[in-house]
Short mmCIF file of C-alpha atoms and ligand atoms in Angstrom, two decimals:
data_model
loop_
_atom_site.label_atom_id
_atom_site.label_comp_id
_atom_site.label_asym_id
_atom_site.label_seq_id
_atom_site.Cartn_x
_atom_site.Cartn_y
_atom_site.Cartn_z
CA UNK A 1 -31.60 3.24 7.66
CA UNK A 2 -27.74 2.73 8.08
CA UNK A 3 -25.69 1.97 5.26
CA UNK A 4 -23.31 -1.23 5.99
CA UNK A 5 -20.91 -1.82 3.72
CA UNK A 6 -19.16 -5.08 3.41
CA UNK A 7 -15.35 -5.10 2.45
CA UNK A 8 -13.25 -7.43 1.07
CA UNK A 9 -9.53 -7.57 -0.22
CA UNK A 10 -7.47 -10.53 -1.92
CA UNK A 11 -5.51 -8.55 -5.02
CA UNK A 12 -2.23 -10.29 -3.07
CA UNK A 13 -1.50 -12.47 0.00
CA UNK A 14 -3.87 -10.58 2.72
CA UNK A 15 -7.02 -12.19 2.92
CA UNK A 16 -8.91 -9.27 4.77
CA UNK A 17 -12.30 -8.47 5.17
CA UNK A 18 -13.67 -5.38 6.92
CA UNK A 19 -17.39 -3.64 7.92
CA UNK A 20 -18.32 -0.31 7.46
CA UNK A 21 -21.33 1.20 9.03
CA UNK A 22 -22.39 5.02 8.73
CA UNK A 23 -18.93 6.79 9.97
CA UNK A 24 -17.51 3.86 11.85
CA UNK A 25 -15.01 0.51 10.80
CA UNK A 26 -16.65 -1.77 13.23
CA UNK A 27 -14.34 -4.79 11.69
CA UNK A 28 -10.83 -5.22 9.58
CA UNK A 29 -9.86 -8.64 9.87
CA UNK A 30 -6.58 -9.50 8.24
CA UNK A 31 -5.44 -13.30 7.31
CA UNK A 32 -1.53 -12.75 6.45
CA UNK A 33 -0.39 -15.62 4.85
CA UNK A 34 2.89 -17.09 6.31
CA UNK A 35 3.48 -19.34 3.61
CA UNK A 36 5.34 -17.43 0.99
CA UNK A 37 7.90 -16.77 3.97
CA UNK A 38 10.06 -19.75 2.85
CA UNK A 39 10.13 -18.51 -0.93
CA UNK A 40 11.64 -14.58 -0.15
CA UNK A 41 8.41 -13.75 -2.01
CA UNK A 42 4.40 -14.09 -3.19
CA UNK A 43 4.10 -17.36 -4.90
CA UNK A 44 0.84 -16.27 -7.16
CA UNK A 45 -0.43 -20.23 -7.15
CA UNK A 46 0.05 -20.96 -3.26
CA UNK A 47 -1.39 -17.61 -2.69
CA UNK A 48 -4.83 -17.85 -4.74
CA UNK A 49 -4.95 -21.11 -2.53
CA UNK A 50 -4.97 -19.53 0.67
CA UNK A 51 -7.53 -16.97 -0.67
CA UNK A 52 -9.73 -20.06 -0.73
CA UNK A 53 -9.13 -21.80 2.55
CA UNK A 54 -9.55 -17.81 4.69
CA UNK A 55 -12.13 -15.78 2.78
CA UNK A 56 -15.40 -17.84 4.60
CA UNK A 57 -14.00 -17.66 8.04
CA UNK A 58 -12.73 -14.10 7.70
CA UNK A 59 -15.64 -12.80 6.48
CA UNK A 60 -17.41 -14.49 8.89
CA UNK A 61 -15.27 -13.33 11.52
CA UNK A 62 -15.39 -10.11 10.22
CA UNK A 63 -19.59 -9.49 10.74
CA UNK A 64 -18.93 -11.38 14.16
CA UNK A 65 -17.01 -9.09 15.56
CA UNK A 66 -19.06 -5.67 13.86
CA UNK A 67 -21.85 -7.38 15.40
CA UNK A 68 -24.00 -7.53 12.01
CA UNK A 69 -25.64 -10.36 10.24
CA UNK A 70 -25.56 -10.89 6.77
CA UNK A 71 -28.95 -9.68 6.43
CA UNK A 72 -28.56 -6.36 7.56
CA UNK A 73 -25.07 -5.69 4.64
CA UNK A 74 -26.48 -2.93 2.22
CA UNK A 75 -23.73 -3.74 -0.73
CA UNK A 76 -20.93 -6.01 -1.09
CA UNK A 77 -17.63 -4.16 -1.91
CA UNK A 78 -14.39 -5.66 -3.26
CA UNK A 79 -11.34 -5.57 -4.86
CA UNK A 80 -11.09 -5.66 -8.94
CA UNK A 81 -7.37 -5.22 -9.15
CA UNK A 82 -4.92 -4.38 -9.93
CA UNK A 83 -2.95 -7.38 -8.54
CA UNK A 84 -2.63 -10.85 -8.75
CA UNK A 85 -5.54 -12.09 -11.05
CA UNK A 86 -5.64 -15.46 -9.01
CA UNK A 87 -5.87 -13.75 -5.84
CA UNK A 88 -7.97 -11.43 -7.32
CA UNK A 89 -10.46 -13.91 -8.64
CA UNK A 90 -11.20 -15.50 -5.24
CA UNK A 91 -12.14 -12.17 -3.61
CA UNK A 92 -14.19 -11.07 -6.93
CA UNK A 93 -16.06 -14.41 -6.98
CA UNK A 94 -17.08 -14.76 -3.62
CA UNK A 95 -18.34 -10.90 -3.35
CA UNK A 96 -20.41 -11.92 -6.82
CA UNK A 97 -21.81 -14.90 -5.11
CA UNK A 98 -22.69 -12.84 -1.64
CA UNK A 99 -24.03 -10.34 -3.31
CA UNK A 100 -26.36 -11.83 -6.00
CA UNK A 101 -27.38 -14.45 -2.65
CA UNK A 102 -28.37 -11.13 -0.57
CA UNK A 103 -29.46 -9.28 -3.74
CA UNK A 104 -27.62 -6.24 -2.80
CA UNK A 105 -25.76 -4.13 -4.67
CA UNK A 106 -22.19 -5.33 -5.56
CA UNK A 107 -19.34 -2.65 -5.68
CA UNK A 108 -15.99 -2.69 -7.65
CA UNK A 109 -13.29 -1.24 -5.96
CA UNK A 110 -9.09 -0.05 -7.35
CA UNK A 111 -7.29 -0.96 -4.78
CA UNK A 112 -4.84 1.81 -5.34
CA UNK A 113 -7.62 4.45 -5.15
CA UNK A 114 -8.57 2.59 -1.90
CA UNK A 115 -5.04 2.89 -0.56
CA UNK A 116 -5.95 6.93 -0.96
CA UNK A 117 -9.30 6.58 0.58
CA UNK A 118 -8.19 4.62 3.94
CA UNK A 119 -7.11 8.72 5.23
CA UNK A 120 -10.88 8.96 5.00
CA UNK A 121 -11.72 5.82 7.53
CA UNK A 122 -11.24 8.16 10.93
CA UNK A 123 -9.71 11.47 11.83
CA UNK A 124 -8.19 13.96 11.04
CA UNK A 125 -8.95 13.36 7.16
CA UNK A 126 -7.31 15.19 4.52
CA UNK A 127 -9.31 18.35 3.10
CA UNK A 128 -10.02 18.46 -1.12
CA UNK A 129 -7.75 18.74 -3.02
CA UNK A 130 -4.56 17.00 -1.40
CA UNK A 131 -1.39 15.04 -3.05
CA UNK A 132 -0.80 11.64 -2.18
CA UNK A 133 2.31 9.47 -2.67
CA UNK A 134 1.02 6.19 -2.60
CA UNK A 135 3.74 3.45 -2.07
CA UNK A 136 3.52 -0.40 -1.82
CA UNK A 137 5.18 -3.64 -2.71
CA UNK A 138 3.84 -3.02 -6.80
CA UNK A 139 2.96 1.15 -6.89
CA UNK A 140 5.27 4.09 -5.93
CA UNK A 141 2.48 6.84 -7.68
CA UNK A 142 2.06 10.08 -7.15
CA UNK A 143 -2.22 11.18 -7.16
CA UNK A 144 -4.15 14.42 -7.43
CA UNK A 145 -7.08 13.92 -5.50
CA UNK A 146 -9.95 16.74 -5.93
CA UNK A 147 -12.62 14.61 -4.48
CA UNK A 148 -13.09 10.87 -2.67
CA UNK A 149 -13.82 9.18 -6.38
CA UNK A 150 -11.95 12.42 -8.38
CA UNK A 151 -8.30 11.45 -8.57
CA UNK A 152 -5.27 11.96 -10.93
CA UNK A 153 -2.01 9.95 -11.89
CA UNK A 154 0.62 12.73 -11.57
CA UNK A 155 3.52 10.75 -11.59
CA UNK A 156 4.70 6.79 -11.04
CA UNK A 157 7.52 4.82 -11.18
CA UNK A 158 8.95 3.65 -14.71
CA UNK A 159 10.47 0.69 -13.49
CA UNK A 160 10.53 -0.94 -9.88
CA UNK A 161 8.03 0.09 -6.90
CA UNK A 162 9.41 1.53 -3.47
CA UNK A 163 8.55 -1.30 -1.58
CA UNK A 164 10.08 -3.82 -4.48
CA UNK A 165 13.40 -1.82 -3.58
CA UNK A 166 12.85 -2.52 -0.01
CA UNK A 167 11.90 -7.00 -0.43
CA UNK A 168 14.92 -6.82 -3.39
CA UNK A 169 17.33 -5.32 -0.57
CA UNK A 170 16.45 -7.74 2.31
CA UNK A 171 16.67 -10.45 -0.09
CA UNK A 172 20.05 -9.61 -0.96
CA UNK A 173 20.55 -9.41 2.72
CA UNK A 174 19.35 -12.22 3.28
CA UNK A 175 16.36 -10.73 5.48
CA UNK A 176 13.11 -12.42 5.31
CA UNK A 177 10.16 -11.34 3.25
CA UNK A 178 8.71 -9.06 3.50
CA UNK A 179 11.56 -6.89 4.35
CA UNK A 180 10.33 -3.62 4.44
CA UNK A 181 9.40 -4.16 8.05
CA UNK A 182 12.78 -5.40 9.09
CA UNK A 183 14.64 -3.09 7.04
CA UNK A 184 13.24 -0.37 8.86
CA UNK A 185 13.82 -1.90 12.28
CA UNK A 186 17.11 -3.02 11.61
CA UNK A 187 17.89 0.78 10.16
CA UNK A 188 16.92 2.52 13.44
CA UNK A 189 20.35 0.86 14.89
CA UNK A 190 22.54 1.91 12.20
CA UNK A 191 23.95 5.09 10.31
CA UNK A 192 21.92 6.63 7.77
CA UNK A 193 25.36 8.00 6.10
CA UNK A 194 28.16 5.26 6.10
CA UNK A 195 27.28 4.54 2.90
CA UNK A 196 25.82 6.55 -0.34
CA UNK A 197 23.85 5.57 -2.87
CA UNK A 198 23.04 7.22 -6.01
CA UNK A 199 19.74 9.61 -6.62
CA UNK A 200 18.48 8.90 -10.21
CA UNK A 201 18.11 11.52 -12.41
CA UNK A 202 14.49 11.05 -13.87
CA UNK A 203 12.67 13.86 -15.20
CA UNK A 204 8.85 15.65 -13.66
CA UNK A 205 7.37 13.59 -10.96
CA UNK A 206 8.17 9.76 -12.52
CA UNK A 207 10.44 8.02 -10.26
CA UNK A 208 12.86 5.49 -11.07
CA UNK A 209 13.82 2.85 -8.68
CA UNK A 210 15.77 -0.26 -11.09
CA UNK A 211 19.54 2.28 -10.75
CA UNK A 212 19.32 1.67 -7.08
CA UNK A 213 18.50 -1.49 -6.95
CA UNK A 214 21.55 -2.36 -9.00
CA UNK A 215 24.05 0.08 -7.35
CA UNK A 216 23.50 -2.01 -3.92
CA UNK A 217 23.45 -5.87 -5.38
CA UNK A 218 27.46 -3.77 -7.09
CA UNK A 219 28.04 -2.31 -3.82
CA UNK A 220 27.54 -5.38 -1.90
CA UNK A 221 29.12 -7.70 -4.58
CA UNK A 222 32.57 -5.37 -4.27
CA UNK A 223 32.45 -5.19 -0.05
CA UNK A 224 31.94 -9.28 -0.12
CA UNK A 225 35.18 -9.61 -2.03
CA UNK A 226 37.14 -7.41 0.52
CA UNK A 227 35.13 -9.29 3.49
CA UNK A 228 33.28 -12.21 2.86
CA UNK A 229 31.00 -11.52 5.97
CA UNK A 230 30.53 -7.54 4.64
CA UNK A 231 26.84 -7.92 5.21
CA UNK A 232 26.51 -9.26 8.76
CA UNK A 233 29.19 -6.46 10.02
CA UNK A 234 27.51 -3.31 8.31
CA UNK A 235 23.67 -4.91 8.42
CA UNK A 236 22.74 -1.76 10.35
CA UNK A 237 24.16 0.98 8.57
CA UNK A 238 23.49 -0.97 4.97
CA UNK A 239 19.54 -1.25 5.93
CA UNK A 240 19.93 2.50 7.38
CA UNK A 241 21.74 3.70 3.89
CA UNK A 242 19.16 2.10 1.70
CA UNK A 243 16.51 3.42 3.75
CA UNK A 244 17.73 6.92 3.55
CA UNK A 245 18.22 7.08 -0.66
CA UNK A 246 14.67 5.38 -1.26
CA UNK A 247 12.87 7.89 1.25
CA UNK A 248 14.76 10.80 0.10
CA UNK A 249 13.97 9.87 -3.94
CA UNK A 250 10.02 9.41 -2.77
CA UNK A 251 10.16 12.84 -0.86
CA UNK A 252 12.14 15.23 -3.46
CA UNK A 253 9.46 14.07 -6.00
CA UNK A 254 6.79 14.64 -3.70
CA UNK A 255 8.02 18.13 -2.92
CA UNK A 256 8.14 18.60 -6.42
CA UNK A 257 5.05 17.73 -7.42
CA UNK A 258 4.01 20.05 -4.46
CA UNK A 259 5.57 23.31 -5.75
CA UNK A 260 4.27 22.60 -9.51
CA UNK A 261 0.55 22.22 -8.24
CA UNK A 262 0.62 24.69 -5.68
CA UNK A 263 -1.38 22.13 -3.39
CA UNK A 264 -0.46 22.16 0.30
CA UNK A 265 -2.71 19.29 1.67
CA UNK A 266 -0.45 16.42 1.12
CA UNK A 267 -0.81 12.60 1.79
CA UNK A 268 1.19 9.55 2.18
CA UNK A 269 -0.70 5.99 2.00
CA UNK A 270 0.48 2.10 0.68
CA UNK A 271 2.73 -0.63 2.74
CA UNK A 272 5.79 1.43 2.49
CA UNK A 273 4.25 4.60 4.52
CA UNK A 274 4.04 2.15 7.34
CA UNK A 275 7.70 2.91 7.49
CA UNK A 276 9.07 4.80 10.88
CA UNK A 277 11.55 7.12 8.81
CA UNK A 278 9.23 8.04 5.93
CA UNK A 279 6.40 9.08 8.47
CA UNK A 280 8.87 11.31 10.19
CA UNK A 281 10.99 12.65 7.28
CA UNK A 282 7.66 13.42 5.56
CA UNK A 283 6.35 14.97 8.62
CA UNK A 284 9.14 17.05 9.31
CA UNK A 285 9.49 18.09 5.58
CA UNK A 286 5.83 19.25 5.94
CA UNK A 287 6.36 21.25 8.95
CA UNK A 288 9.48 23.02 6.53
CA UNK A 289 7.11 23.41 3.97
CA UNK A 290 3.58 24.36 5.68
CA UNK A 291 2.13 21.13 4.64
CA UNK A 292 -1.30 20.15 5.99
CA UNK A 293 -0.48 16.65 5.91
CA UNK A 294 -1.87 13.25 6.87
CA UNK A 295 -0.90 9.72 7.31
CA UNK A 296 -3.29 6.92 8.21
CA UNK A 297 -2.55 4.58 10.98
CA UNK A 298 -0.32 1.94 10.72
CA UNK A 299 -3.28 -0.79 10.32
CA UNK A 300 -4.86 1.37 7.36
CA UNK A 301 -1.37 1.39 5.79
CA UNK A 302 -0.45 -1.96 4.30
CA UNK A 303 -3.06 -4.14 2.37
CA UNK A 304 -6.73 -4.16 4.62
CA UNK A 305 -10.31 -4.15 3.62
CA UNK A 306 -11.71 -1.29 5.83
CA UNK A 307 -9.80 0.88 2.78
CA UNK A 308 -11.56 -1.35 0.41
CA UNK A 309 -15.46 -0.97 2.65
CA UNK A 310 -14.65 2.70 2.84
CA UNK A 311 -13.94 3.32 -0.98
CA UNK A 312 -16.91 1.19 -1.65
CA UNK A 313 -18.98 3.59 0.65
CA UNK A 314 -18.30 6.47 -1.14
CA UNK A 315 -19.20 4.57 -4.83
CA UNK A 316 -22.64 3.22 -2.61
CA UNK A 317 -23.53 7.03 -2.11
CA UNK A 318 -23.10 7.48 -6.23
CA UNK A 319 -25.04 4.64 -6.69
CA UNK A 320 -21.94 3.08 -8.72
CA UNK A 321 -23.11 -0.39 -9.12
CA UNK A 322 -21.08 -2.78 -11.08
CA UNK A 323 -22.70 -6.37 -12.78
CA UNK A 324 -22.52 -9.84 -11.99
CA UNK A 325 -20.53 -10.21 -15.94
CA UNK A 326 -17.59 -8.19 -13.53
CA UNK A 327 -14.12 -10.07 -14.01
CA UNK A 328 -11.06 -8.74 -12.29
CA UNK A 329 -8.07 -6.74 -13.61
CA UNK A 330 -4.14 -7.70 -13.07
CA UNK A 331 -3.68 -4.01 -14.31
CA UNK A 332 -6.42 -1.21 -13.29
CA UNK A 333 -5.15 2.44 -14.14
CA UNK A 334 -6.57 4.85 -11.21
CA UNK A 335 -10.29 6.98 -11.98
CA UNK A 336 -11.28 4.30 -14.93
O1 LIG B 401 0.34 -1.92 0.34
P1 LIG B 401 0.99 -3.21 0.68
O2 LIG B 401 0.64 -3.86 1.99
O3 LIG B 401 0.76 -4.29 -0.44
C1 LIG B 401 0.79 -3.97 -1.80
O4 LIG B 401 -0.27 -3.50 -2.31
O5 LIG B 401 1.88 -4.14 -2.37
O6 LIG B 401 2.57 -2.96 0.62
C2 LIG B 401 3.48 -3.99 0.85
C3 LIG B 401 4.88 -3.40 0.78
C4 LIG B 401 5.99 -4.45 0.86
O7 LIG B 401 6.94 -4.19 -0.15
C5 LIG B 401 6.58 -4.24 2.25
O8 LIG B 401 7.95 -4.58 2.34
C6 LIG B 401 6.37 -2.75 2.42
O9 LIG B 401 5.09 -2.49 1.87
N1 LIG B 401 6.39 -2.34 3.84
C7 LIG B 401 7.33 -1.53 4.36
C8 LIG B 401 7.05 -1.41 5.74
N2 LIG B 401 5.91 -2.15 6.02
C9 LIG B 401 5.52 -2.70 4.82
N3 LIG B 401 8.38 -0.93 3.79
C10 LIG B 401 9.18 -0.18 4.58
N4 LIG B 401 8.98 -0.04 5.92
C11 LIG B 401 7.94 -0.63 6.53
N5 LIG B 401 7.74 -0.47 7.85
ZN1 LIG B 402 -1.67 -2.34 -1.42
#
């Protein structure tokens, strides 16, 4: 009999819901939720809220278009955290609900170690082991993974995520959120050397990302006093410096962690490796370097539930079940 897997994702402000049926996402439905536009940022309280009004009809939606009743779902995957817990509480209580209604089995998922997993939704798929750098709006990690639920923290950030760098910098721009998107648009016009920015010096694999962050709201402060309308003139080359330190930092770790493990299938997943210049830098450093590597497509890249159906496919085939006493997590270290 074929194994359908229901997905579903609310740890921030995608409601997304996705179906999974023996080696094929027949559904990823994504509700992106305009209305934190106007803040430059999530608002936890209007975003649990919007979890409420959009996880029925995308769900719904979601078996519509895979063509599969309710019925027919073998388990109930969904996201435990980490993330926000009010988000996370809508998506964890209506999977509990659907699942104990069905009486199928209900599946926890990390949403980091899904993030990983979405390389495995279609080809070419990495082969065991491979290193992935994982980068998002709240996670710039580096993982070992020997196997699709074998995985290892080898290094993270100690302050500020990646994509954090990217939202701060448009909001100092004045860019709306989020502004990794336009950041990277907006950099493909400019110069990715008019302006430098300092590497931090952080020890192993960690990364650091809170230096940066300050050396552009200084840089920016100065330029504004010597031309008021600094931004606006250099918007270009300022989005195409930025761009250019944060991508570098990710990559010299990631070669790093590379030559210390000897592993040579390497990875990139999260929001940020939706970005144009990291997918080519990365690929081009892998072509330097003999890298097997692998990015997923921009759709399996930021926040989805066909990441979330697939991780829960592999945890269906190990029979690991969780209980209807689950609660979410805000914080959820990877492989617990
Ligand atoms: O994985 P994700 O969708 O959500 C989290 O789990 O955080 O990642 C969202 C992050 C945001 O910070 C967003 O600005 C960033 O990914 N992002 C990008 C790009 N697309 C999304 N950053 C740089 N370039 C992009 N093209
Ligand atoms: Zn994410």
């Amino acid at each position: 009999m074929a194994v359908t897997i229901l997905g579903i994702e609310s740890s921030c402000d995608d409601t997304s819901a996705a179906v999974w049926q023996d080696g094929n996402m027949l559904a990823n439905l994504i509700a992106n939720q305009d209305v934190h536009k106007r803040y430059g940022g999530v608002v936890p309280e209007l975003a649990s809220r919007a979890h409420q009004q959009n996880i029925v009809p995308v769900v719904d939606q979601a078996l519509e278009r895979a063509g599969v009743t309710r019925q027919e779902l073998s388990a109930v995957a969904f996201t435990k955290g980490p993330g926000l817990m009010g988000s996370l509480l809508v998506g964890t209580s209506f999977a509990k609900a659907l699942a104990m209604g069905l009486g199928v089995p209900l599946i926890e998922v990390n949403h980091m170690e899904a993030h990983v997993l979405a390389h495995f939704i279609e080809e070419p798929r990495p082969s065991f082991p491979f290193l992935c750098l994982t980068v998002s709006g709240g996670h710039t990690q580096i993982i070992r993974v020997d196997d699709y639920l074998s995985m290892e923290l080898i290094g993270e950030t100690r302050d500020d995520a990646a994509g954090e760098t990217f939202d701060k910098t448009g909001k100092l721009l004045g860019l709306p959120y989020p502004s990794g998107p336009v950041i990277d648009k907006r950099a493909a016009e400019g110069n990715p050397h008019a302006f430098s920015f300092p590497e931090p010096k952080i020890p192993g694999c960690s990364f650091s990302f809170s230096g940066l962050k300050t050396s552009i709201l200084y840089f920016v402060q100065e330029k504004e006093q010597e031309d008021p309308d600094f931004i606006n003139n250099n918007m270009a080359d300022i989005c195409a410096s930025v761009q250019y330190r944060i991508i570098s930092i990710l990559l010299s770790k990631l070669k790093r962690a590379a030559g210390e493990t000897g592993i040579d299938h390497v990875a990139i997943a999260g929001g940020v490796s939706a970005n144009r210049e990291l997918r080519q830098r990365f690929h081009d450093t892998g072509q330097e370097r003999g890298w097997h590597t692998c990015i997923p497509r921009f759709d399996y890249c930021t926040d989805n539930a066909a990441m979330i159906a697939m991780a829960g496919y592999y945890k269906y085939l190990e029979g690991q079940f969780t209980d209807q006493s689950v609660t979410p997590v805000a914080r959820y270290p990877i492989n617990r």
